[in-house]
CSV table of C-alpha atoms in Angstrom, one decimal:
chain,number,residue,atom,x,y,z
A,1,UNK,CA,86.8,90.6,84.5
A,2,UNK,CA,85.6,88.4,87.9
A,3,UNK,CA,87.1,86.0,89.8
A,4,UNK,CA,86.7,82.1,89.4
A,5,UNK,CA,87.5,79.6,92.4
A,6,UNK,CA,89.9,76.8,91.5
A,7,UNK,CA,91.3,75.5,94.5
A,8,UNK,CA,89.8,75.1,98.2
A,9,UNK,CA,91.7,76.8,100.7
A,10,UNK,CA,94.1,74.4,102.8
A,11,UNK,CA,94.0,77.3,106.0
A,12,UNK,CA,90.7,79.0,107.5
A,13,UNK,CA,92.3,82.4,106.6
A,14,UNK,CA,94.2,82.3,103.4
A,15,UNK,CA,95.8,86.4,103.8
A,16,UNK,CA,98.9,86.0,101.3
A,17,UNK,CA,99.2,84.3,97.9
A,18,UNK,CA,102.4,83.5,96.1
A,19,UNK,CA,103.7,81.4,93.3
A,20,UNK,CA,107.4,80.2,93.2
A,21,UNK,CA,107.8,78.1,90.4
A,22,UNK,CA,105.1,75.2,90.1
A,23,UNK,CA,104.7,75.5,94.3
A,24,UNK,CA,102.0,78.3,95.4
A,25,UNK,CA,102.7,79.8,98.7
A,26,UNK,CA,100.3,80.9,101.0
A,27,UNK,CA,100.0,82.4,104.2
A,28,UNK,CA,97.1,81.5,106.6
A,29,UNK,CA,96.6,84.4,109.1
A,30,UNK,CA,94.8,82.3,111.8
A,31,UNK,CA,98.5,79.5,112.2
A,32,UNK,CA,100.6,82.1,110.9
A,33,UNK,CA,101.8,78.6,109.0
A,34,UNK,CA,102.5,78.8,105.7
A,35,UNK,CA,101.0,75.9,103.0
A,36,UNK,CA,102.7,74.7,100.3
A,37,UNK,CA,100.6,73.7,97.3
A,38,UNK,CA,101.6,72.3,94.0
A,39,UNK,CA,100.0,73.6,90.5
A,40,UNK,CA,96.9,70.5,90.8
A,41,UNK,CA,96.1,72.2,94.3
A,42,UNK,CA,97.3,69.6,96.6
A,43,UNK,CA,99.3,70.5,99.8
A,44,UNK,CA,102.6,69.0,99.7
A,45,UNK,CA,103.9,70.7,103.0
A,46,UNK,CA,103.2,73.1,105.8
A,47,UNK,CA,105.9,75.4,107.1
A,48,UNK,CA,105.3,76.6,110.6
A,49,UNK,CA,106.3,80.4,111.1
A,50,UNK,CA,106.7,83.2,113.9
A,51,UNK,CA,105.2,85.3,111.8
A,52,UNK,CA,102.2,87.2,114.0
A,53,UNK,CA,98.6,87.9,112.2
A,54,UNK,CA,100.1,86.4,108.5
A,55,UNK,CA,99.0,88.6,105.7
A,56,UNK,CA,101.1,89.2,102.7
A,57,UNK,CA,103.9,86.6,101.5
A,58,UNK,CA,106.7,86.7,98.6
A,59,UNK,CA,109.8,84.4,97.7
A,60,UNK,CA,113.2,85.8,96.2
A,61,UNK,CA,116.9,85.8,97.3
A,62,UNK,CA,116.3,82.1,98.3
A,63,UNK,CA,113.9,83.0,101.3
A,64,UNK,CA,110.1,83.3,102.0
A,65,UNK,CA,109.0,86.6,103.4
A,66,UNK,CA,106.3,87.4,105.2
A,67,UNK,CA,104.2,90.3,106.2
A,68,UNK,CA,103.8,90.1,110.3
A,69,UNK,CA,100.7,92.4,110.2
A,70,UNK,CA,101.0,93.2,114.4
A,71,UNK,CA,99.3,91.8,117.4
A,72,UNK,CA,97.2,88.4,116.5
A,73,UNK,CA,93.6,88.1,116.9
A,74,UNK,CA,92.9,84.8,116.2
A,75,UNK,CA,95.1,82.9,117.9
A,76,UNK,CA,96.5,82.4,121.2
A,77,UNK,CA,99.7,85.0,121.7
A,78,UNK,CA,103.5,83.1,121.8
A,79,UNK,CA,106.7,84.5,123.2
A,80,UNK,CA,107.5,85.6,120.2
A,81,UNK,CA,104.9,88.2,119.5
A,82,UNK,CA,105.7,91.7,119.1
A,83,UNK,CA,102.3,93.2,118.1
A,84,UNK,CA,104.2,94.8,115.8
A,85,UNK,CA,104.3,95.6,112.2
A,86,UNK,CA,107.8,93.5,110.6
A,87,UNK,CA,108.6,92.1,107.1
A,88,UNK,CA,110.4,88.7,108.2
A,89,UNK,CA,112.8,87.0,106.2
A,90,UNK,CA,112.6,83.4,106.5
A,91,UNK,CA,114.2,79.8,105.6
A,92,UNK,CA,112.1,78.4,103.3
A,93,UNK,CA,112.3,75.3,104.4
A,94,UNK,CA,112.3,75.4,108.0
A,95,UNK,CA,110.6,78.6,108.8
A,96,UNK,CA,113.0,80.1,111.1
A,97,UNK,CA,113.5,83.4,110.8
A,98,UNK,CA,116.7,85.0,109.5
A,99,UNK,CA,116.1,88.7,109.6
A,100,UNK,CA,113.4,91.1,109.9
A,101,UNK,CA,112.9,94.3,109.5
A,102,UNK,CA,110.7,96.8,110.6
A,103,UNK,CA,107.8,98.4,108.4
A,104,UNK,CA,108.6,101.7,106.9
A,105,UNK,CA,105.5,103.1,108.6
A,106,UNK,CA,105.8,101.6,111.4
A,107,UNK,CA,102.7,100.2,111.2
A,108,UNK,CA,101.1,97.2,109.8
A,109,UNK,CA,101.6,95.3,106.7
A,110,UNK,CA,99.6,93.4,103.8
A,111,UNK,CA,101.0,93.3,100.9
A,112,UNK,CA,104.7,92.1,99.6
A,113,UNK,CA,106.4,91.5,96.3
A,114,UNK,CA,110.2,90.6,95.1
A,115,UNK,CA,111.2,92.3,92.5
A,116,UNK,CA,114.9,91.8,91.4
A,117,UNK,CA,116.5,91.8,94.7
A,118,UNK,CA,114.4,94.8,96.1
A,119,UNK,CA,111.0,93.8,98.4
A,120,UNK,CA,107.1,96.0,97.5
A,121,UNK,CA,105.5,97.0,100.8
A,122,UNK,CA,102.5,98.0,101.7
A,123,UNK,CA,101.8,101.5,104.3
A,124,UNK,CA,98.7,102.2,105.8
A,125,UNK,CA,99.7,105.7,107.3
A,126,UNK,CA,100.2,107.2,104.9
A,127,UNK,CA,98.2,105.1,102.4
A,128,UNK,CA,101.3,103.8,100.3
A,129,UNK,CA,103.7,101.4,98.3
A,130,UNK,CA,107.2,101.5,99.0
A,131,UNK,CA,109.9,99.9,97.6
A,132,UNK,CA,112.8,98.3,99.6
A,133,UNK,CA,116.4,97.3,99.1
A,134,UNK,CA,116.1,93.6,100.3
A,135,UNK,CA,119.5,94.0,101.5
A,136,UNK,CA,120.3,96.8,103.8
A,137,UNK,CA,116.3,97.5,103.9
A,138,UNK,CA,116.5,101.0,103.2
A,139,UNK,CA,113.4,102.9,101.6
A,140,UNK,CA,114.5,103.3,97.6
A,141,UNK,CA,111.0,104.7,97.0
A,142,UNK,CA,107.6,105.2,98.2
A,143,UNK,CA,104.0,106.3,96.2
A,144,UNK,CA,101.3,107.8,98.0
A,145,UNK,CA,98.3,106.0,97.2
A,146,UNK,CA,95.0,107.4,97.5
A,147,UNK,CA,92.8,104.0,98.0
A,148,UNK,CA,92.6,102.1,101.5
A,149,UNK,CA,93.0,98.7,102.7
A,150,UNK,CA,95.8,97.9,100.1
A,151,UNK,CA,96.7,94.0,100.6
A,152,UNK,CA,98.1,91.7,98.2
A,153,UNK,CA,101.0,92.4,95.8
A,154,UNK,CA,101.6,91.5,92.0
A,155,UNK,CA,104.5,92.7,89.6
A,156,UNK,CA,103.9,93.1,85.8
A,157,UNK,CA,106.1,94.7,83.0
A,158,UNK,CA,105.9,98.2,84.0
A,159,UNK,CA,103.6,97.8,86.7
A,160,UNK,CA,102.5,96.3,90.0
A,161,UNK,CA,99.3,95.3,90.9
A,162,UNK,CA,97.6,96.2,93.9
A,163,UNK,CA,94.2,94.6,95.6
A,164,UNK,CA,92.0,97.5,97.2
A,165,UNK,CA,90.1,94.7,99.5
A,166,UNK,CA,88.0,96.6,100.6
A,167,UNK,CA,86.8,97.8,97.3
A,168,UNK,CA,86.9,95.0,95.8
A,169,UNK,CA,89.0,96.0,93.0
A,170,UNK,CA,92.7,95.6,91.5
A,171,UNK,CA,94.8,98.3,90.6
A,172,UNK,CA,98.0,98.7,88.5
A,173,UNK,CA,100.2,101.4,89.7
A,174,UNK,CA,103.8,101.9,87.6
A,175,UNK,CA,106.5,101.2,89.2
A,176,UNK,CA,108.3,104.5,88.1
A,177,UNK,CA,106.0,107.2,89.5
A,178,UNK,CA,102.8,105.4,91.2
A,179,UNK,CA,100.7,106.6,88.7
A,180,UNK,CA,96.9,104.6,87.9
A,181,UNK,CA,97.6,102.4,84.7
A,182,UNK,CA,95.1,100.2,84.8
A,183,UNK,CA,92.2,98.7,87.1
A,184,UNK,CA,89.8,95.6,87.6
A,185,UNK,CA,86.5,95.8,89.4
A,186,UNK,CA,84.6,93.0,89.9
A,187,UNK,CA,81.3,92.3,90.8
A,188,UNK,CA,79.0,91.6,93.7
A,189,UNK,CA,79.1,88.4,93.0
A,190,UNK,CA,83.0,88.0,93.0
A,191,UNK,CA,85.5,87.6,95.7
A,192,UNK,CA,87.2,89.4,97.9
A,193,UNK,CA,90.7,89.7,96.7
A,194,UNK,CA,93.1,89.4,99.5
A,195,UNK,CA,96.4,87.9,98.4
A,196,UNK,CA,97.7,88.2,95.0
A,197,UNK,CA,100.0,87.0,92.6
A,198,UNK,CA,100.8,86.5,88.8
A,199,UNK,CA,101.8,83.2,86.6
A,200,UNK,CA,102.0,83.2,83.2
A,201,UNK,CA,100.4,86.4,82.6
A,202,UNK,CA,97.5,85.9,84.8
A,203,UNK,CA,96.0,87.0,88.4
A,204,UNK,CA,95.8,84.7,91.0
A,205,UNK,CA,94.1,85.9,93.9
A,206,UNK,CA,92.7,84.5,97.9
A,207,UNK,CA,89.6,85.8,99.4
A,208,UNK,CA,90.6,85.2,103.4
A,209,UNK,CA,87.3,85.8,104.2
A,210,UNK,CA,88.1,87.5,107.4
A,211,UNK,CA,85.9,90.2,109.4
A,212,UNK,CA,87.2,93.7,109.5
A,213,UNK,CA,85.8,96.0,112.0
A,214,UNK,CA,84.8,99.1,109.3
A,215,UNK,CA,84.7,97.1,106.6
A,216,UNK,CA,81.7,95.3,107.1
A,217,UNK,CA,80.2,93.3,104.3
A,218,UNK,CA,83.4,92.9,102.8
A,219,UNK,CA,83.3,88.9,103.4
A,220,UNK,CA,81.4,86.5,101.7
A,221,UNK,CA,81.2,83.2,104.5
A,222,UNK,CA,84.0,81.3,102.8
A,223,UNK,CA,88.0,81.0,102.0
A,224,UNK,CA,89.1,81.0,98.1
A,225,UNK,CA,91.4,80.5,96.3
A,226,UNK,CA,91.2,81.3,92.0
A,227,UNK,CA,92.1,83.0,89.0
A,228,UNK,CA,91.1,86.7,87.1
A,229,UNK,CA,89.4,86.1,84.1
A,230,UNK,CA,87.7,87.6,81.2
C-alpha cells in the first residue's frame, strides 16, 4: 500500500481529516480554523474555531468536534486558551463552541472518531484509545496501545484505524478488545499520515507536515492531502 496526493492542502498545517457526506473536514493546526472542501477539492468555506493547537476532527450528533491538543505553538495565544488538552463540541456552522470536555488523560489529544453516538479518543499517557459516551462523556472503554504518537482516527466494520505518525504506519485495532487486526506500512517515499478518515471503503489521510521535537525526520517539507492505495 502507499499514499497518493490528490488534493493541495487549503491550511499550512492540515492535523485532522474528516469526511461528512460529500464535504471533507479539516482541521489546520496553525488557525485552529477549520476548511470545508467539497469531493473535487475546492474550499467552499472556512469555519473559524477556539479550538487551541487543532489536531484531530470528527462530525456526528449534528456538531463538529475537535481535538484542542494544549497550549499553541504556532500562533499568537487568545483569551481563550487553556493550554490544555479538551475534545470541543462545536456548531458546525458557526464554530462556537457548545460543550467541551476534558481528555480522559488529561493530556493532549490527536485523534477523534464518531461512532453511533459515542466519540474515539486518543491518550498519550498511557499510550491509548478510549471510547466515550458523546453524551454524558463518561469513559465506556479504553485499550492500551503499545505504539506512540497515535493521531488520526478511522472506523471500519469491526475495527478502527489508527495512524502511528511517527511510524509511518496504519493500524486497525477491534473495537471489542484493542487487539492488532490489521496494519499498513508505507514507504520512504510515502507520506506522513496525520489525519485520517474513510469513504467508500477507502483511507483518506493528511500529512501536516509539522516538526516534532523527537521525531525528527518525520516531515517531508510539504502539506498533503490523498488517498491509501494498492
Amino acid at each position: 500500500m502507499r499514499t497518493v496526493k490528490e488534493f493541495d492542502s487549503p491550511c499550512v498545517h492540515p492535523n485532522g481529516l474528516q469526511w461528512a457526506g460529500d464535504e471533507l473536514l479539516v482541521m489546520d493546526q496553525k488557525t485552529d480554523d477549520v476548511f470545508v472542501m467539497d469531493a473535487g477539492g475546492d474550499v467552499k468555506r472556512r469555519i473559524p474555531t477556539p479550538t487551541e493547537n487543532g489536531s484531530g476532527i470528527a462530525s456526528g450528533g449534528g456538531f463538529i468536534w475537535t481535538a484542542s491538543n494544549g497550549k499553541t505553538a504556532v500562533r499568537p495565544p487568545r483569551p481563550s486558551d487553556t493550554g490544555l488538552g479538551w475534545v470541543l463540541k462545536l456548531d458546525p456552522e458557526s464554530g462556537e463552541m457548545v460543550d467541551r470536555f476534558r481528555t480522559p488523560d488529561g493530556g493532549g489529544v490527536h485523534g477523534l472518531e464518531w461512532d453511533d453516538g459515542n466519540i474515539w479518543v486518543t491518550g498519550f499517557n498511557p499510550l491509548a484509545l478510549h471510547l466515550v459516551d458523546g453524551d454524558s462523556y463518561q469513559v465506556l472503554a479504553t485499550f492500551p496501545v503499545k505504539l506512540p504518537r497515535l493521531h488520526g482516527l478511522a472506523r471500519e466494520g469491526e475495527g478502527i484505524w489508527c495512524a502511528h505518525t511517527g511510524d509511518r504506519l496504519i493500524v486497525k485495532y477491534a473495537v471489542e478488545d484493542g487487539s492488532e487486526l490489521d496494519r499498513i506500512t508505507f514507504g520512504a517515499e510515502d507520506a506522513f499520515p496525520h489525519g485520517l478518515s474513510i469513504r467508500g471503503g477507502e483511507l483518506w489521510y493528511c500529512d501536516a507536515d509539522y516538526r516534532v521535537a523527537g521525531f525528527e525526520g518525520t516531515w517531508r517539507g510539504w502539506p498533503e492531502i490523498g488517498r491509501v492505495v494498492a
